[in-house]
XYZ file of C-alpha atoms in Angstrom:
297
model
C -14.686 1.873 -34.399
C -14.323 1.341 -30.610
C -17.403 2.706 -28.592
C -16.530 4.730 -25.704
C -17.319 3.303 -22.299
C -17.933 7.074 -21.085
C -21.276 7.168 -23.280
C -22.422 4.093 -21.712
C -21.925 5.471 -18.385
C -24.379 8.204 -19.293
C -27.171 6.089 -20.358
C -26.418 3.200 -17.577
C -27.565 5.956 -15.307
C -30.842 6.180 -17.011
C -31.390 2.542 -16.756
C -31.494 2.704 -12.827
C -35.172 2.783 -11.701
C -36.402 5.250 -9.234
C -36.558 3.979 -5.517
C -39.722 2.002 -4.648
C -40.244 1.226 -8.444
C -38.084 -1.659 -9.407
C -39.183 -4.503 -11.666
C -36.839 -7.405 -11.012
C -33.851 -5.534 -12.077
C -35.615 -4.576 -15.399
C -36.371 -1.047 -16.322
C -39.083 0.313 -18.421
C -37.534 3.291 -20.143
C -39.536 6.384 -21.534
C -41.731 5.731 -24.521
C -44.546 7.498 -25.962
C -48.144 6.636 -25.846
C -49.102 5.078 -29.091
C -51.559 7.372 -31.237
C -52.769 4.274 -33.026
C -53.546 0.873 -31.867
C -50.248 -1.267 -31.985
C -50.156 -3.631 -34.713
C -52.555 -1.529 -37.111
C -51.115 -0.981 -40.590
C -48.728 1.840 -40.601
C -49.437 2.580 -36.894
C -46.862 2.761 -34.123
C -45.416 -0.475 -32.340
C -43.461 -1.050 -29.211
C -40.348 -2.807 -29.775
C -38.502 -4.224 -26.757
C -34.895 -4.101 -27.259
C -32.598 -6.144 -24.881
C -29.250 -4.951 -23.990
C -26.952 -7.846 -24.465
C -24.390 -9.120 -21.861
C -21.880 -9.172 -24.826
C -21.288 -5.384 -24.137
C -19.794 -6.496 -20.648
C -20.751 -3.262 -19.021
C -22.837 -4.719 -16.046
C -26.201 -3.795 -17.351
C -27.114 -7.229 -18.874
C -30.580 -7.840 -19.390
C -31.984 -4.459 -19.358
C -35.209 -3.973 -21.333
C -35.472 -0.925 -23.465
C -39.045 -0.031 -24.874
C -38.847 1.674 -28.098
C -42.100 3.190 -29.775
C -41.598 3.406 -33.551
C -43.689 3.280 -36.485
C -44.126 -0.286 -37.743
C -43.162 0.660 -41.270
C -39.725 1.991 -39.960
C -36.711 0.011 -41.064
C -34.234 -1.391 -38.963
C -31.963 1.511 -39.703
C -34.389 3.774 -38.410
C -34.708 1.692 -35.071
C -31.067 2.206 -34.625
C -31.532 5.866 -35.153
C -34.059 5.767 -32.496
C -31.973 3.868 -30.196
C -29.233 6.525 -30.686
C -31.691 9.351 -30.017
C -33.187 8.015 -26.691
C -30.189 6.255 -25.196
C -27.061 7.771 -26.986
C -25.707 4.392 -28.249
C -23.842 5.464 -31.539
C -25.597 3.766 -34.520
C -22.284 2.489 -35.956
C -21.580 0.609 -32.919
C -25.162 -1.214 -32.759
C -25.879 -4.885 -34.139
C -29.640 -5.555 -33.858
C -30.504 -9.373 -34.148
C -33.009 -11.890 -33.090
C -31.028 -13.563 -30.356
C -27.994 -12.862 -27.964
C -25.714 -15.262 -29.550
C -22.879 -13.130 -31.384
C -22.905 -15.480 -34.230
C -26.614 -14.589 -34.975
C -26.661 -12.575 -38.243
C -27.430 -8.908 -37.936
C -30.879 -7.768 -39.109
C -30.547 -6.045 -42.549
C -30.713 -2.110 -42.176
C -33.430 -1.987 -44.838
C -35.500 -4.631 -43.473
C -39.000 -3.357 -42.183
C -40.118 -4.043 -38.566
C -43.452 -4.840 -39.488
C -42.017 -7.927 -41.588
C -39.919 -9.071 -38.645
C -42.035 -11.752 -36.631
C -40.758 -10.561 -33.387
C -41.287 -7.810 -30.855
C -38.147 -8.643 -28.865
C -34.777 -7.625 -30.517
C -31.252 -7.795 -29.031
C -28.673 -5.149 -29.148
C -25.409 -6.395 -29.454
C -21.868 -4.750 -30.245
C -21.413 -4.097 -34.066
C -19.077 -6.755 -35.539
C -15.912 -5.094 -37.085
C -15.707 -4.571 -40.752
C -13.067 -6.735 -42.545
C -10.858 -3.695 -42.756
C -11.312 -2.853 -39.015
C -10.653 -6.333 -38.132
C -7.389 -6.548 -40.040
C -6.450 -3.202 -38.553
C -7.111 -4.435 -35.003
C -5.145 -7.566 -35.707
C -2.112 -5.772 -37.140
C -2.127 -3.191 -34.072
C -2.600 -6.206 -31.554
C 0.524 -7.947 -33.231
C 2.564 -4.762 -33.148
C 1.840 -4.152 -29.585
C 2.791 -7.853 -28.691
C 5.909 -7.565 -30.621
C 6.837 -4.411 -28.790
C 6.022 -5.915 -25.533
C 8.279 -8.931 -26.057
C 11.224 -6.714 -27.311
C 10.767 -4.443 -24.273
C 10.675 -7.525 -21.739
C 13.757 -9.059 -23.477
C 15.595 -5.595 -23.255
C 14.441 -5.286 -19.577
C 15.707 -8.838 -18.929
C 19.066 -8.237 -20.474
C 19.631 -5.015 -18.613
C 18.646 -6.565 -15.392
C 21.112 -9.356 -15.867
C 24.067 -6.840 -16.865
C 23.107 -4.617 -14.061
C 23.290 -7.483 -11.540
C 26.612 -8.700 -12.939
C 27.930 -5.163 -12.422
C 26.576 -5.086 -9.120
C 28.070 -8.309 -7.987
C 31.621 -7.185 -9.742
C 31.537 -4.144 -7.432
C 31.402 -5.719 -4.235
C 34.359 -4.759 -2.094
C 35.600 -2.162 -4.778
C 36.791 0.914 -3.032
C 37.699 4.378 -4.408
C 40.337 7.016 -2.620
C 38.793 10.357 -3.376
C 39.731 13.927 -2.588
C 37.330 16.537 -1.173
C 38.054 20.360 -1.580
C 36.484 23.301 0.136
C 36.879 26.354 -2.052
C 38.460 29.412 -0.614
C 35.487 31.366 -1.589
C 33.212 29.214 0.722
C 34.471 30.890 3.677
C 34.246 29.274 6.943
C 36.503 27.130 9.103
C 37.449 24.690 6.331
C 37.966 27.355 3.567
C 40.822 26.221 1.325
C 41.065 22.651 2.863
C 41.635 19.322 1.284
C 41.051 15.929 2.713
C 41.292 12.377 1.309
C 38.669 9.592 2.104
C 38.158 6.178 1.164
C 34.598 4.907 0.333
C 33.049 1.569 -1.383
C 32.027 2.081 -4.921
C 28.227 1.018 -4.013
C 28.113 3.692 -1.150
C 25.264 6.453 -1.602
C 26.236 9.879 -2.302
C 23.919 10.882 0.640
C 25.882 8.679 2.973
C 29.208 9.940 1.741
C 28.256 13.407 2.244
C 27.455 12.989 5.859
C 30.840 11.429 6.506
C 32.541 14.182 4.438
C 30.760 17.046 6.498
C 31.806 15.626 9.795
C 35.414 15.204 8.677
C 35.776 18.653 6.783
C 33.364 20.845 8.722
C 33.379 19.223 11.821
C 29.803 18.083 11.987
C 26.962 17.340 9.598
C 24.878 20.408 8.578
C 27.514 22.739 10.457
C 27.698 24.862 7.085
C 26.007 24.697 3.726
C 27.654 21.905 1.577
C 26.966 20.688 -1.969
C 28.942 17.971 -3.394
C 30.023 18.864 -6.863
C 31.995 16.694 -9.590
C 32.842 18.155 -12.979
C 30.404 20.986 -12.522
C 27.481 19.111 -11.673
C 25.779 18.365 -8.221
C 25.835 14.773 -7.471
C 22.542 13.094 -6.960
C 22.264 11.802 -3.382
C 20.396 8.690 -4.203
C 22.908 7.214 -6.506
C 25.900 5.272 -5.766
C 29.457 6.358 -6.320
C 30.052 4.309 -9.359
C 26.864 5.504 -10.868
C 27.921 9.147 -10.864
C 31.429 8.302 -12.233
C 33.682 8.696 -9.327
C 36.865 6.511 -9.430
C 40.135 6.353 -7.678
C 41.928 9.780 -7.405
C 38.947 12.047 -8.520
C 38.466 15.396 -6.756
C 34.925 16.367 -5.373
C 34.252 19.950 -4.660
C 32.499 20.795 -1.386
C 30.730 24.024 -2.479
C 28.761 26.391 -0.366
C 26.175 26.924 -3.042
C 24.475 24.510 -5.491
C 25.962 24.882 -9.211
C 23.232 25.738 -11.630
C 22.047 22.969 -13.832
C 24.090 22.365 -16.863
C 22.464 22.743 -20.438
C 22.337 18.882 -20.699
C 20.540 18.544 -17.207
C 18.027 21.207 -18.229
C 17.431 19.564 -21.557
C 16.962 16.107 -19.681
C 14.744 17.733 -17.059
C 12.478 19.119 -19.612
C 12.333 15.863 -21.661
C 11.424 13.999 -18.467
C 8.698 16.624 -17.618
C 7.139 16.374 -21.023
C 7.058 12.653 -20.788
C 5.472 12.871 -17.293
C 3.016 15.286 -18.604
C 1.874 12.964 -21.553
C 1.511 10.075 -18.953
C 4.403 8.074 -20.464
C 6.505 8.046 -17.055
C 4.317 6.531 -14.072
C 6.538 4.592 -11.789
C 10.201 3.968 -11.462
C 11.769 1.061 -12.882
C 13.501 -0.977 -9.926
C 16.067 -3.483 -10.070
C 18.311 -5.491 -7.760
C 19.023 -3.613 -4.663
C 21.759 -4.284 -2.054
C 22.590 -2.956 1.298
C 24.272 0.033 -0.362
C 20.959 1.131 -1.928
C 22.373 0.320 -5.575
C 19.370 0.415 -7.866
C 19.277 -0.674 -11.526
C 17.696 2.429 -12.863
C 20.446 4.563 -11.684
C 23.567 2.384 -12.111
C 24.431 3.737 -15.537
C 22.996 7.296 -15.191
C 26.424 9.149 -15.352
C 28.503 6.693 -17.341
């Protein structure tokens, strides 16, 4: 099982020596005074546990002094380490050297039978089942990443081809101000021509000037087939084409059921941390973006 870094951050703080009491970067952590002379049969002994660099947590070489009965087993030493320093027993491998290939000390071995007072604490080796599960997971992740990369590359190539094919393409569109909107342009209809890659926001400014006399003179919302046109997408992306009619409404329409459902899905994904950054593709003077090209197709 993986060992959580947050637990190490807790005991890493306990490794820092108080100011003015350092010892070449090594810290002598709490231990009880022996009640018997170290080395006496059955008496307490102090074992130096060396935190191995194989953990990769920036505390390489720290020395942990652990007092424990000499008759205790390696398993009991692990329990003592977990009690003092909150390193889970299942994540510990105790060995006589820092070499990862060094065999682990058997849990049932008694400390008094081990001719060493310095023991290295390494990350436990995964069980065969855990190693197989980890390998399968890594393989699955690699396959997913490769498939995603291939799909993303294909999408970029298709988007680039469509973008190039739309260069110079223009749409003749009709813009209608409803009678109910009131104002000077109520009931008026005009026709304008725009390039397919024009942003809706840029088109709206021109429409307001031509239809209402100036930009911002009256409330204006561009509505197509019952939906508000997104300002940051190009005309092709929102489904406009020759002869289409856009309503210049005074009020924004309520979101459709499909839009509400899509918005809820996006909010759920954002809450789960799935959505982080916008995927960007090729962009040109029109502001065309790969992630919006087919949004309404």
